[in-house]
Short mmCIF file of C-alpha atoms and ligand atoms in Angstrom, two decimals:
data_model
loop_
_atom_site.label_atom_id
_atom_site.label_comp_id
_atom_site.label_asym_id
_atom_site.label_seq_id
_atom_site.Cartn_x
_atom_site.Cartn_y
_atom_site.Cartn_z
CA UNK A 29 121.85 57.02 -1.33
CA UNK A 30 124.02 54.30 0.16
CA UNK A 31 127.47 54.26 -2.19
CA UNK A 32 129.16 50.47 -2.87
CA UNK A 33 131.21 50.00 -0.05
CA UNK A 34 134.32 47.12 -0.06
CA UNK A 35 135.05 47.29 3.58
CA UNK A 36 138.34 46.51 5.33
CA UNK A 37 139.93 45.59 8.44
CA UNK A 38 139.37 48.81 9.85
CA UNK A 39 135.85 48.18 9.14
CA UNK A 40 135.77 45.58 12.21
CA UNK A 41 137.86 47.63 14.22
CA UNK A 42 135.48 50.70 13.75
CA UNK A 43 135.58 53.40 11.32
CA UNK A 44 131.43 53.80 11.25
CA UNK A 45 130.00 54.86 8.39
CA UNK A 46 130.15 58.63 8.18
CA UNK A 47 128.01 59.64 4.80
CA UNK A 48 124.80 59.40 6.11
CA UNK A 49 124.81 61.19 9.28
CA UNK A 50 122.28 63.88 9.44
CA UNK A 51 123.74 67.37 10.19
CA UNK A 52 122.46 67.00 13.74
CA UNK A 53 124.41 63.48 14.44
CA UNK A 54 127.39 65.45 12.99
CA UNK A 55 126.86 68.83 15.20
CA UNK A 56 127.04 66.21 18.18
CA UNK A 57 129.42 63.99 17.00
CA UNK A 58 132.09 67.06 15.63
CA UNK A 59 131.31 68.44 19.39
CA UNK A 60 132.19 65.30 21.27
CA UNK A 61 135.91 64.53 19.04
CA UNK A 62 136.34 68.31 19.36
CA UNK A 63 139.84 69.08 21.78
CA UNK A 64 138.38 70.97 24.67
CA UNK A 65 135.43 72.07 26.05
CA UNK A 66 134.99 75.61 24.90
CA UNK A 67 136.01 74.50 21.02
CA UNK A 68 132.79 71.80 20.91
CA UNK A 69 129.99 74.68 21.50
CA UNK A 70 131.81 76.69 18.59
CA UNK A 71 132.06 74.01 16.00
CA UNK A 72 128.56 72.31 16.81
CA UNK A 73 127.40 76.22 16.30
CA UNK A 74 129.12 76.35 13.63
CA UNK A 75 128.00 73.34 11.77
CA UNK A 76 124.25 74.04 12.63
CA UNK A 77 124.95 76.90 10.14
CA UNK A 78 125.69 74.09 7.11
CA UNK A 79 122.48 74.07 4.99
CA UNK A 80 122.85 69.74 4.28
CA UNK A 81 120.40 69.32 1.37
CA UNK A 82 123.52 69.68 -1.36
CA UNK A 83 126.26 66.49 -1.53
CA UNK A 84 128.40 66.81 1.48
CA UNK A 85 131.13 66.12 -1.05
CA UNK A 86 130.55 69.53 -2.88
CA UNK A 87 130.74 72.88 -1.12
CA UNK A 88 126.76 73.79 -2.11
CA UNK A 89 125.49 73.66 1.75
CA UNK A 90 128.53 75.94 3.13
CA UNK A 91 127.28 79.11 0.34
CA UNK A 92 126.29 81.41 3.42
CA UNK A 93 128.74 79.32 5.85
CA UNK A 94 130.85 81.67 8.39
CA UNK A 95 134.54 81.57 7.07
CA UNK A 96 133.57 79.36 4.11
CA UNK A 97 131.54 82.59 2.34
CA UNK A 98 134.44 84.25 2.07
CA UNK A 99 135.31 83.14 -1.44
CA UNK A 100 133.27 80.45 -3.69
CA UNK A 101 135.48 77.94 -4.31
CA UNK A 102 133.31 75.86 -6.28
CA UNK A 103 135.71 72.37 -6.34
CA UNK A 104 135.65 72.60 -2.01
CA UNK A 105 134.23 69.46 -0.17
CA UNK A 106 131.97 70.62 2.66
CA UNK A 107 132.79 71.13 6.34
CA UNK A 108 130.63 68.31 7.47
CA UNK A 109 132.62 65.70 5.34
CA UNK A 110 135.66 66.35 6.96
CA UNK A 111 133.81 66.19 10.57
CA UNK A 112 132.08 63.34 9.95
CA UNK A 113 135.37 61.66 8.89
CA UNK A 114 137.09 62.79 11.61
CA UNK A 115 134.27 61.61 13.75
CA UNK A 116 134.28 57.72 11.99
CA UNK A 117 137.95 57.07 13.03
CA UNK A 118 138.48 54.70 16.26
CA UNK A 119 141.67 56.82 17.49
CA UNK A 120 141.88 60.48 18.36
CA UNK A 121 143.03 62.94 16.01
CA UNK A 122 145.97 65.24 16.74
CA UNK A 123 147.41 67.03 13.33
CA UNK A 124 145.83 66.86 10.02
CA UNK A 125 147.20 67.50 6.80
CA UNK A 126 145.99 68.35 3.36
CA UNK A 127 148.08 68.66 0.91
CA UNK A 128 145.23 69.74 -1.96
CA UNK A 129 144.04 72.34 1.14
CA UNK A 130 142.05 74.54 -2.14
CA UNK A 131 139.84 77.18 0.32
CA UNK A 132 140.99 75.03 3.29
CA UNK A 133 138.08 72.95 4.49
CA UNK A 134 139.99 70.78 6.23
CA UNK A 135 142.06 73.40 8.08
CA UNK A 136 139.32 75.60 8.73
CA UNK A 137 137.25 72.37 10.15
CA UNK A 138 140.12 71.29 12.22
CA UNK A 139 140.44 74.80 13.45
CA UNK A 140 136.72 74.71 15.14
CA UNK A 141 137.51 71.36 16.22
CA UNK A 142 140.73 72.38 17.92
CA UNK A 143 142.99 69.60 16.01
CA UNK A 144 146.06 71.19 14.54
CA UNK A 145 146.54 71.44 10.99
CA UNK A 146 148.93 71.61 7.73
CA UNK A 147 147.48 72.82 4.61
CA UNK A 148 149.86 72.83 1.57
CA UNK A 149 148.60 74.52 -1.74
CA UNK A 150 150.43 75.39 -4.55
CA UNK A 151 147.58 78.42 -5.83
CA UNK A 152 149.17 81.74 -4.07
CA UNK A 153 145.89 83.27 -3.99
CA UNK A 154 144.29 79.91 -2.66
CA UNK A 155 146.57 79.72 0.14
CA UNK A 156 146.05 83.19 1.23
CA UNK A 157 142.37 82.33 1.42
CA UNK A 158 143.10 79.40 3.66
CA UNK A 159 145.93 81.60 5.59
CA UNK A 160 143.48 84.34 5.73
CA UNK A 161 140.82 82.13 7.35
CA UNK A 162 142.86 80.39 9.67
CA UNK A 163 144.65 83.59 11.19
CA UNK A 164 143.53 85.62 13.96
CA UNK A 165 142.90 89.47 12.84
CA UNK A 166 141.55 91.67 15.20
CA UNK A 167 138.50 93.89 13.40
CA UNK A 168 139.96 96.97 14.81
CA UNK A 169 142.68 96.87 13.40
CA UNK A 170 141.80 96.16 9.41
CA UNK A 171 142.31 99.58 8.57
CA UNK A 172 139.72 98.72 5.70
CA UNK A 173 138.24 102.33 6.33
CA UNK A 174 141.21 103.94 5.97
CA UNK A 175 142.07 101.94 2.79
CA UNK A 176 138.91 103.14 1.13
CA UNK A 177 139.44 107.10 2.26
CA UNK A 178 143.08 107.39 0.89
CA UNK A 179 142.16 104.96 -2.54
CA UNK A 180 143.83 107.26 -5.40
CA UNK A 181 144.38 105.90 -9.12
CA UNK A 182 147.54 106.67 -10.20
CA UNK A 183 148.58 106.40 -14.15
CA UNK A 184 150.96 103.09 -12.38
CA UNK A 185 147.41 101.37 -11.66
CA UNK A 186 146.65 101.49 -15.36
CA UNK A 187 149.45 99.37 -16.45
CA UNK A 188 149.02 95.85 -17.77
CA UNK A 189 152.35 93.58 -16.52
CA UNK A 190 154.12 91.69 -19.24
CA UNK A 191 152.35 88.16 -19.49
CA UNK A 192 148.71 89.60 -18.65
CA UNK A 193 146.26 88.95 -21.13
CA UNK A 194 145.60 92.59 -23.02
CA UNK A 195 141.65 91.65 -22.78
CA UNK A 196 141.83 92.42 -19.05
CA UNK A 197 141.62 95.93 -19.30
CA UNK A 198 139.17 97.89 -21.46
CA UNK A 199 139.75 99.07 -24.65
CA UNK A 200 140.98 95.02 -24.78
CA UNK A 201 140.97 93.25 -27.86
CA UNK A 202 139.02 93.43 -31.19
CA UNK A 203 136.07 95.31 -28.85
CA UNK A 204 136.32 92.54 -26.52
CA UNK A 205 137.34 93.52 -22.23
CA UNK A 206 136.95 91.62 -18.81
CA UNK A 207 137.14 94.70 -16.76
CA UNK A 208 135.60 98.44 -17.39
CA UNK A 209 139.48 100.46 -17.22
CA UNK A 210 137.97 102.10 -14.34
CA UNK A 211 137.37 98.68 -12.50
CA UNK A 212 140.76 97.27 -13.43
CA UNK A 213 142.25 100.45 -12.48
CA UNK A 214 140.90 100.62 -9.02
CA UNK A 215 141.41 97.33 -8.48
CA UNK A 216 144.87 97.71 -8.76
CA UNK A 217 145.06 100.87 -6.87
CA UNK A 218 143.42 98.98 -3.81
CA UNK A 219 146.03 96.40 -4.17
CA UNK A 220 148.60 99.07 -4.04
CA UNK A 221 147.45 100.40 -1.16
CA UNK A 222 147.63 97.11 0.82
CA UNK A 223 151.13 97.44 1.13
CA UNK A 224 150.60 100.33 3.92
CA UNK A 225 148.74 97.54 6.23
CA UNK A 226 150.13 94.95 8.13
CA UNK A 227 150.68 91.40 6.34
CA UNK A 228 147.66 89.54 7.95
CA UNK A 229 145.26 92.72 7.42
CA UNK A 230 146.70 93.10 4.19
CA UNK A 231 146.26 89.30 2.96
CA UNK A 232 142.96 89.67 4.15
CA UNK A 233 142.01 92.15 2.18
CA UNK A 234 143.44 91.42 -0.85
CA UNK A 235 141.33 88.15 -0.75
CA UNK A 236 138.19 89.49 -0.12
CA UNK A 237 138.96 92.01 -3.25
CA UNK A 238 139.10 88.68 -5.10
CA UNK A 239 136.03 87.43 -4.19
CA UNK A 240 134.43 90.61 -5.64
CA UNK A 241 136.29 90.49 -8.87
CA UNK A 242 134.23 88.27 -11.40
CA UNK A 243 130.62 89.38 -10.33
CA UNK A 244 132.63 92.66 -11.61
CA UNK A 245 133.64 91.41 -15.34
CA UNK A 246 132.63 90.84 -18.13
CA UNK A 247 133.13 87.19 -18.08
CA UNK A 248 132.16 84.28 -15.94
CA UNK A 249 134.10 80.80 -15.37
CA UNK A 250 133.60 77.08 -15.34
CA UNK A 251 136.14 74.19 -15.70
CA UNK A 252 137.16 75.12 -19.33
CA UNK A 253 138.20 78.53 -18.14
CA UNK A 254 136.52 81.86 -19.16
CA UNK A 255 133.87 83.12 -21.59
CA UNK A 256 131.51 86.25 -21.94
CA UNK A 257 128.76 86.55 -19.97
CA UNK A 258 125.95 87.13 -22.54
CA UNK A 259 124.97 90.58 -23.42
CA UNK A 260 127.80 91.82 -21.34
CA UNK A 261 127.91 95.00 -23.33
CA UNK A 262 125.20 96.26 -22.15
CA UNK A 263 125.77 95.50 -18.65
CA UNK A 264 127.04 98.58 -16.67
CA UNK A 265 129.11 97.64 -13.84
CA UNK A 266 131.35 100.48 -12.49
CA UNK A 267 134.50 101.16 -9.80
CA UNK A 268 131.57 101.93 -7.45
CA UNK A 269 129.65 98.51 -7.86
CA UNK A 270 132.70 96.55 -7.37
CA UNK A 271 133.43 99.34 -4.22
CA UNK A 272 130.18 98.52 -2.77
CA UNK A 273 130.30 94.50 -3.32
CA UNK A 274 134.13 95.08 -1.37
CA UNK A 275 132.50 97.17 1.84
CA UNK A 276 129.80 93.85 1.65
CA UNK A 277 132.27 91.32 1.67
CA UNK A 278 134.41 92.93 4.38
CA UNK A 279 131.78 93.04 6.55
CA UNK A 280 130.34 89.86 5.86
CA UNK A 281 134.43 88.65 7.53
CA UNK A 282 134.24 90.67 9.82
CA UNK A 283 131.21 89.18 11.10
CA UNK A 284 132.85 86.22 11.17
CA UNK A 285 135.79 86.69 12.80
CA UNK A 286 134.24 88.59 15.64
CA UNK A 287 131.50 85.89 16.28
CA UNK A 288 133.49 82.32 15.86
CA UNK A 289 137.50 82.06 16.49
CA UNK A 290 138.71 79.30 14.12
CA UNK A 291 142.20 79.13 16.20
CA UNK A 292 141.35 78.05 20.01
CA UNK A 293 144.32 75.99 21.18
CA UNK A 294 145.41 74.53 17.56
CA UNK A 295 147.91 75.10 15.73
CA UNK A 296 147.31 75.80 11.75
CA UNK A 297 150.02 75.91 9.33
CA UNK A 298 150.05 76.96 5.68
CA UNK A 299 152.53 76.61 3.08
CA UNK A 300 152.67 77.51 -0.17
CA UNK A 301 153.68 74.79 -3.03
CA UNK A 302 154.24 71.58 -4.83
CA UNK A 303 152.68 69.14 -2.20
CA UNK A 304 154.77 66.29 -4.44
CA UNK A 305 157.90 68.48 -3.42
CA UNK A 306 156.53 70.10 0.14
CA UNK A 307 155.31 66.61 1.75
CA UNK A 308 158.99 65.73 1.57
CA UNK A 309 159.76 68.04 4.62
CA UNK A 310 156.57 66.99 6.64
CA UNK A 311 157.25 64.67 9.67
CA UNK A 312 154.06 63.78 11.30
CA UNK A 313 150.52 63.97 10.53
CA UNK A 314 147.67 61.30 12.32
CA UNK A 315 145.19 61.77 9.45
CA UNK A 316 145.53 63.05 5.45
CA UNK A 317 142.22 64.52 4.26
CA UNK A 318 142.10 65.61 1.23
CA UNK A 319 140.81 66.08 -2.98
CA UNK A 320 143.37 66.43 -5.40
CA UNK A 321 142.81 67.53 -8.88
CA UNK A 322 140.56 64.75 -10.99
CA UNK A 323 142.13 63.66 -13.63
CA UNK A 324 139.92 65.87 -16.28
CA UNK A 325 141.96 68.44 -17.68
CA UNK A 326 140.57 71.21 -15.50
CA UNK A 327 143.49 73.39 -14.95
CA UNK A 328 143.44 75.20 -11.49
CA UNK A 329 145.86 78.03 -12.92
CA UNK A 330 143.14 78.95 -15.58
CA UNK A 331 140.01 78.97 -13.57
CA UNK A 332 141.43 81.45 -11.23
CA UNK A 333 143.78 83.47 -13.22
CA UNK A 334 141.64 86.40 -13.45
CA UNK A 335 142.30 86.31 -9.23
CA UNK A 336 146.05 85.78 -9.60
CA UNK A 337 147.01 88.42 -12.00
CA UNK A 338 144.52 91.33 -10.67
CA UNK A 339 145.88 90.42 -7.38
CA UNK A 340 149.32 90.57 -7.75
CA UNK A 341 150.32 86.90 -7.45
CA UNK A 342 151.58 86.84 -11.38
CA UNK A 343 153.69 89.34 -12.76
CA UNK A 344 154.73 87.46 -15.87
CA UNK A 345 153.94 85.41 -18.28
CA UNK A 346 157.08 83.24 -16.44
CA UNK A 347 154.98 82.92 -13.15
CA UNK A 348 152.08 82.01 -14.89
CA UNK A 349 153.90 79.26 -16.70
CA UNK A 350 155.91 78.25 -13.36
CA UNK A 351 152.59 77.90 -11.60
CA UNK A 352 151.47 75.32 -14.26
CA UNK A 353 153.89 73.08 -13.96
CA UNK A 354 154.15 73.44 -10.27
CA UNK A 355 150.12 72.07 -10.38
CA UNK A 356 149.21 68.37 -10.73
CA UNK A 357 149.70 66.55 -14.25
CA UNK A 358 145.86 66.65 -14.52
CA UNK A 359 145.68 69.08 -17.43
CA UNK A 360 147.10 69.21 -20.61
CA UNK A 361 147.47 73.16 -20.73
CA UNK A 362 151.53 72.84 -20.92
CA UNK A 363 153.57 70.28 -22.58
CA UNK A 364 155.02 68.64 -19.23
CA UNK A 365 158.24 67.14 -20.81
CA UNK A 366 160.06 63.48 -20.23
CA UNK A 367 158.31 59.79 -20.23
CA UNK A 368 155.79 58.99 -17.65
CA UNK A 369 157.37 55.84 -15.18
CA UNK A 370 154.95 52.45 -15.26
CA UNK A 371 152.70 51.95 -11.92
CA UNK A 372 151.70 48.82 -11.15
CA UNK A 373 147.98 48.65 -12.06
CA UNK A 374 146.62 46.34 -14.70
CA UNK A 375 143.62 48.73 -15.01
CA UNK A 376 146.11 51.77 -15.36
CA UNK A 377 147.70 49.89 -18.55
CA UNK A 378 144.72 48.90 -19.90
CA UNK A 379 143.72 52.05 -19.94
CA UNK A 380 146.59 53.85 -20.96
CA UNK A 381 146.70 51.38 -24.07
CA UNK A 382 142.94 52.20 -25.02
CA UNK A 383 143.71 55.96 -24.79
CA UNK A 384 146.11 55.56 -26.83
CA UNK A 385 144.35 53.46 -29.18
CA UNK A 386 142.11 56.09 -29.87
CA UNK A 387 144.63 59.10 -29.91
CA UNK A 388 143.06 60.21 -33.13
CA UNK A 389 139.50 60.74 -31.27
CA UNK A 390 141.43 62.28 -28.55
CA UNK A 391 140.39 66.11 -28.20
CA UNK A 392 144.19 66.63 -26.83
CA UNK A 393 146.51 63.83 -28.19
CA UNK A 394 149.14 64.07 -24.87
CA UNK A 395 145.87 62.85 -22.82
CA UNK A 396 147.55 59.18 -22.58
CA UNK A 397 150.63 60.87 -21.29
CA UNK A 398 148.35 63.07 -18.77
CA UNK A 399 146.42 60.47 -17.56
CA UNK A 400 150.20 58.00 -17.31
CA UNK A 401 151.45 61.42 -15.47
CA UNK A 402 148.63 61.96 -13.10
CA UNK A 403 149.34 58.76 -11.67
CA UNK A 404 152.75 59.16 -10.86
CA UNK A 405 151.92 61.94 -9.68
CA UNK A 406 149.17 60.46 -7.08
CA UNK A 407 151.70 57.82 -6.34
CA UNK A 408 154.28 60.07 -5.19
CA UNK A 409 152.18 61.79 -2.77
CA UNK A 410 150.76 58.44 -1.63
CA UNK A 411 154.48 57.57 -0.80
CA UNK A 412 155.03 60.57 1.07
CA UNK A 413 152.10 60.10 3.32
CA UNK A 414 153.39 56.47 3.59
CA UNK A 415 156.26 57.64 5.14
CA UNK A 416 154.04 60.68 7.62
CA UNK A 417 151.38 58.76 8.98
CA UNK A 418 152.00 55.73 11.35
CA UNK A 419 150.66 52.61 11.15
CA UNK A 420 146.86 52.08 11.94
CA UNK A 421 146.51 55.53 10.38
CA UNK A 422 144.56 56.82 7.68
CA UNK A 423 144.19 58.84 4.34
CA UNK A 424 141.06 59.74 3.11
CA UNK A 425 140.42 60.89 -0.58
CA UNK A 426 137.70 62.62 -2.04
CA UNK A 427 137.97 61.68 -5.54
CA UNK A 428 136.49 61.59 -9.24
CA UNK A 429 136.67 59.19 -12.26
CA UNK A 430 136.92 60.75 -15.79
CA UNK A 431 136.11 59.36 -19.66
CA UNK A 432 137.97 60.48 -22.89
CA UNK A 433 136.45 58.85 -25.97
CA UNK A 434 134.38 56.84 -24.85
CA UNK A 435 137.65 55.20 -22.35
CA UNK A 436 137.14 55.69 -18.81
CA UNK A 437 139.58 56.29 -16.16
CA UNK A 438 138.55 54.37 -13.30
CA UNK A 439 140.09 56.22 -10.63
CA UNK A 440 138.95 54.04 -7.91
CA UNK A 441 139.80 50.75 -9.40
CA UNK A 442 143.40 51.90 -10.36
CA UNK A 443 144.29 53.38 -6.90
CA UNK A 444 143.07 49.91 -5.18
CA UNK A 445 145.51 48.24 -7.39
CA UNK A 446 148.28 50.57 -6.50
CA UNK A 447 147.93 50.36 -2.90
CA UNK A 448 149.33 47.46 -1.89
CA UNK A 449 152.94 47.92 -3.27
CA UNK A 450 153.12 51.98 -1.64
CA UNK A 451 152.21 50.37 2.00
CA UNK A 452 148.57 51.31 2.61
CA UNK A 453 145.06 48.81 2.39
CA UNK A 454 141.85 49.77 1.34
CA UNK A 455 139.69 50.27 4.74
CA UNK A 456 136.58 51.17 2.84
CA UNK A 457 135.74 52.86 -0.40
CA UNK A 458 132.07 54.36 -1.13
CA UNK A 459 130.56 56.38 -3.93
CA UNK A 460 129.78 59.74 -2.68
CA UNK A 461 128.07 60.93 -5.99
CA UNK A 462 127.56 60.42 -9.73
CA UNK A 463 128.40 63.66 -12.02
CA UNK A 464 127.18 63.72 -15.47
CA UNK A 465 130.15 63.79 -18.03
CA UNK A 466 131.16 66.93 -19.88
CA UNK A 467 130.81 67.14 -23.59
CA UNK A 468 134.60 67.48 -23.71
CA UNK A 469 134.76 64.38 -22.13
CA UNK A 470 131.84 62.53 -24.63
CA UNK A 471 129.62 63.57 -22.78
CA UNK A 472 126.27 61.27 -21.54
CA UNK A 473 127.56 59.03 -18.78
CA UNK A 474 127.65 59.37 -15.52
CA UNK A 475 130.88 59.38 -13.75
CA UNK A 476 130.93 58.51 -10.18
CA UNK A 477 133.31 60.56 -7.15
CA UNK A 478 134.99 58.45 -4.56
CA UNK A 479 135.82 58.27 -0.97
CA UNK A 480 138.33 56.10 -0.16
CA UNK A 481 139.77 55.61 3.43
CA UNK A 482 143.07 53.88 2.90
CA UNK A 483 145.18 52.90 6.16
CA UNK A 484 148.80 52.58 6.58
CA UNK A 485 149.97 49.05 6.85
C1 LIG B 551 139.76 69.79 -5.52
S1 LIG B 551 140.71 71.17 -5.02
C2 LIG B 551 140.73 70.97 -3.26
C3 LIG B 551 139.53 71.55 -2.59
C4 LIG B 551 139.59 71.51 -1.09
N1 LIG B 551 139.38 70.16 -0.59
C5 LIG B 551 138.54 72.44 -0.48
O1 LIG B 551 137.62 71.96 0.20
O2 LIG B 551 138.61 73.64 -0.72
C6 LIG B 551 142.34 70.71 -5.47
C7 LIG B 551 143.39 71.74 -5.14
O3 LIG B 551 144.68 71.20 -5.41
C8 LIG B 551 145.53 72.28 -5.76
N2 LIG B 551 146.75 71.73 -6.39
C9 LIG B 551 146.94 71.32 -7.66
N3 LIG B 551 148.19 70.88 -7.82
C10 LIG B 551 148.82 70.98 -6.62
C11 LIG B 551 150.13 70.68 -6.15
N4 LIG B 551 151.07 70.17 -6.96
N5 LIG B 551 150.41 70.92 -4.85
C12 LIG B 551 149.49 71.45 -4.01
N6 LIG B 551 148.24 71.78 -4.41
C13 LIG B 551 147.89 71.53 -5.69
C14 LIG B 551 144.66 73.12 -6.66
O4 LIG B 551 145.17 74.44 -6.76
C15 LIG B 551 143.32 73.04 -5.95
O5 LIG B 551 143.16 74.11 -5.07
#
């Protein structure tokens, strides 16, 4: 499907059209942008691994994709979007940044293509993933056996901290668990037991025991958080199913890290935060790639708190409440406090007046706020990259509109109108994909995803 496309200077000056290339033009393409020599076999090897019948705006191709398998991170874009935009642009590409890096597609991509990155998440256990992918760690020494030999639950490993939800650990709540106690509690004796291992071995680890953790529960996860799997009672998981998914997904990395080196001649940086705070310190960057949160209430801190508490990344109710607000104003799961500032958009304020026209049909009355605060929000990291990227450069954003009521935020229309005043022009925009609604959001339309390449003036 060809997408609308308004097309730009940049247009004439040559930024090809990227979203149809088949996976072979991009194997070629990604091998002839790549930095050196030895880095273009890797990445067109790499690519040829991409199964392109899914949107290359969604992660579904990279499932069984080296690096990328490591954890399901359903909201990634794919590999091959981020080669194929790096392969559109009429200038070389030197340093990337992402400051929405999620499972780090863009860092990971760079990586093969030996382009330096900067990913910047604020997720703990998301950044590990990306940090995890993007450093070296030698097989030999992963000490995974040795982890598994001296694994001893102690009465500590049975402990819930302060702030954890009691259902994570059977008996739970009103006959109601996520975990078996014998899961949760080896679980958390394996996480003890990382602290013996070096920090890259151990961050390794610890994020391959989260991508074992929910085929383990009780409970699966979508965009409005958890809920029971049916019949989960009489589903018999034990510490040895979860054991034996573990020694699977640790061999499944350590395939990959012993057949493909992400890290030839790049440099990859990860950092752990607000991007609306963290950009702030960045000086250069030739190219932003990124997603940020759609504005649709999906709260990143929810879908993958099961992760951060069994991990170790939360040990309060305080950190889980400090990693909320630290996220994107795209949810309405804490009462963010103060009066959003105006941005110039005539769509943004019709908008905002419609929403709050209807607050009464509103499933959450602060979503006029959230939607008023989201923009901010994308404005401020807009500015930031203003300010990063020289002229003639670009920022590309994979991004999605969103309906409350019946109103619908026009994502697309509302950034164009922004632009202009923040510094950057519109080089091309395109649909990438139409997603049905959600019931929470009225359900039965289709809302369309963006890309938009916008250049520094
Ligand atoms: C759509 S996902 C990005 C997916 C990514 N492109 C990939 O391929 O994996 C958006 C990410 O933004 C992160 N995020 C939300 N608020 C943030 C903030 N203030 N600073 C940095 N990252 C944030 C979320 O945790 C989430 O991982």
């Amino acid at each position: 499907m060809k997408g609308n496309m308004q097309l730009g200077q940049s247009e004439k000056r040559g930024i090809v059209s990227f979203r149809d290339a088949t996976l072979s033009e991009t194997m070629s393409r990604a091998g002839a942008v790549a930095q050196r020599r030895a880095v273009s076999t890797d990445v067109s090897h790499w690519l040829s691994l991409y199964d392109d019948a899914g949107p290359t705006s969604s992660n579904q191709g990279a499932a069984q994709l080296p690096f990328q398998r490591w954890f399901r991170f359903k909201e990634a874009f794919s590999p091959k979007f981020v080669a194929d935009i790096v392969a559109s642009l009429p200038h070389r590409v030197h340093r990337v940044v992402d400051p929405f890096a999620g499972s780090g597609t863009t860092g990971v991509t760079c990586g093969f293509l030996g382009i330096d990155s900067l990913s910047l998440e604020v997720n703990p256990f998301l950044a590990d993933i990306v940090a995890a992918k993007l450093t070296p760690v030698s097989p030999s020494s992963l000490h995974y056996e040795r982890l598994r030999r001296q694994l001893n639950v102690t009465v500590a490993d049975r402990e819930q901290p302060d702030g954890m939800p009691a259902t994570f650990r059977q008996p739970g709540i009103r006959n109601r668990w996520v975990f078996a106690a014998e899961i949760y509690d080896t679980v958390r004796a394996l996480i003890r037991g990382l602290s013996q291992l070096p920090a890259a071995e151990s961050r390794l680890i610890r994020v391959l025991i989260g991508s074992v953790l929910v085929e383990s529960s009780n409970v699966v996860i979508n965009g409005k958080g958890r809920r029971y799997r049916s019949g989960w009672q009489s589903r018999e998981r034990c510490a040895h199913d979860l054991l034996n998914d573990l020694d699977g997904a640790v061999d499944a990395a350590v395939a990959d890290i012993s057949r493909f080196s992400v890290q030839v001649g790049a440099t990859h940086e990860v950092r752990c935060g607000d991007a609306r705070i963290l950009l702030r310190e960045v000086e250069t960057a030739d190219l932003a790639i990124f997603s940020p949160p759609y504005p649709n209430s999906f709260d990143y801190t929810d879908v993958y708190n099961l992760e951060l508490w069994m991990l170790d990344y939360l040990r309060s109710g305080r950190d889980n409440r400090h990693l909320r607000l630290s996220t994107l104003r795209s949810h309405v799961q804490v009462a963010w406090e103060g009066t959003p500032r105006r941005i110039e958009s005539d769509t943004l304020a019709a908008t905002i007046a419609d929403l709050e026209h209807r607050r009464a049909d509103l499933w959450d009355a602060r979503l006029p706020e959230m939607v008023a605060w989201y923009f901010e929000d994308l404005h401020t990291i807009l500015t930031q990259l203003r300010r990063i990227l020289p002229a003639g450069r670009h920022a590309v954003i994979a991004i999605g509109d969103s309906q409350y009521a019946g109103v619908l935020i026009d994502v697309a229309q509302i950034l164009r109108e922004m632009l202009g005043q923040i510094g950057f022009s519109l080089a091309k925009s395109e649909v990438i994909r139409s997603m049905r609604s959600g019931s929470q959001h009225g359900g039965g339309f289709d809302l369309r995803e963006h890309c938009l390449v916008l250049e520094r003036i």
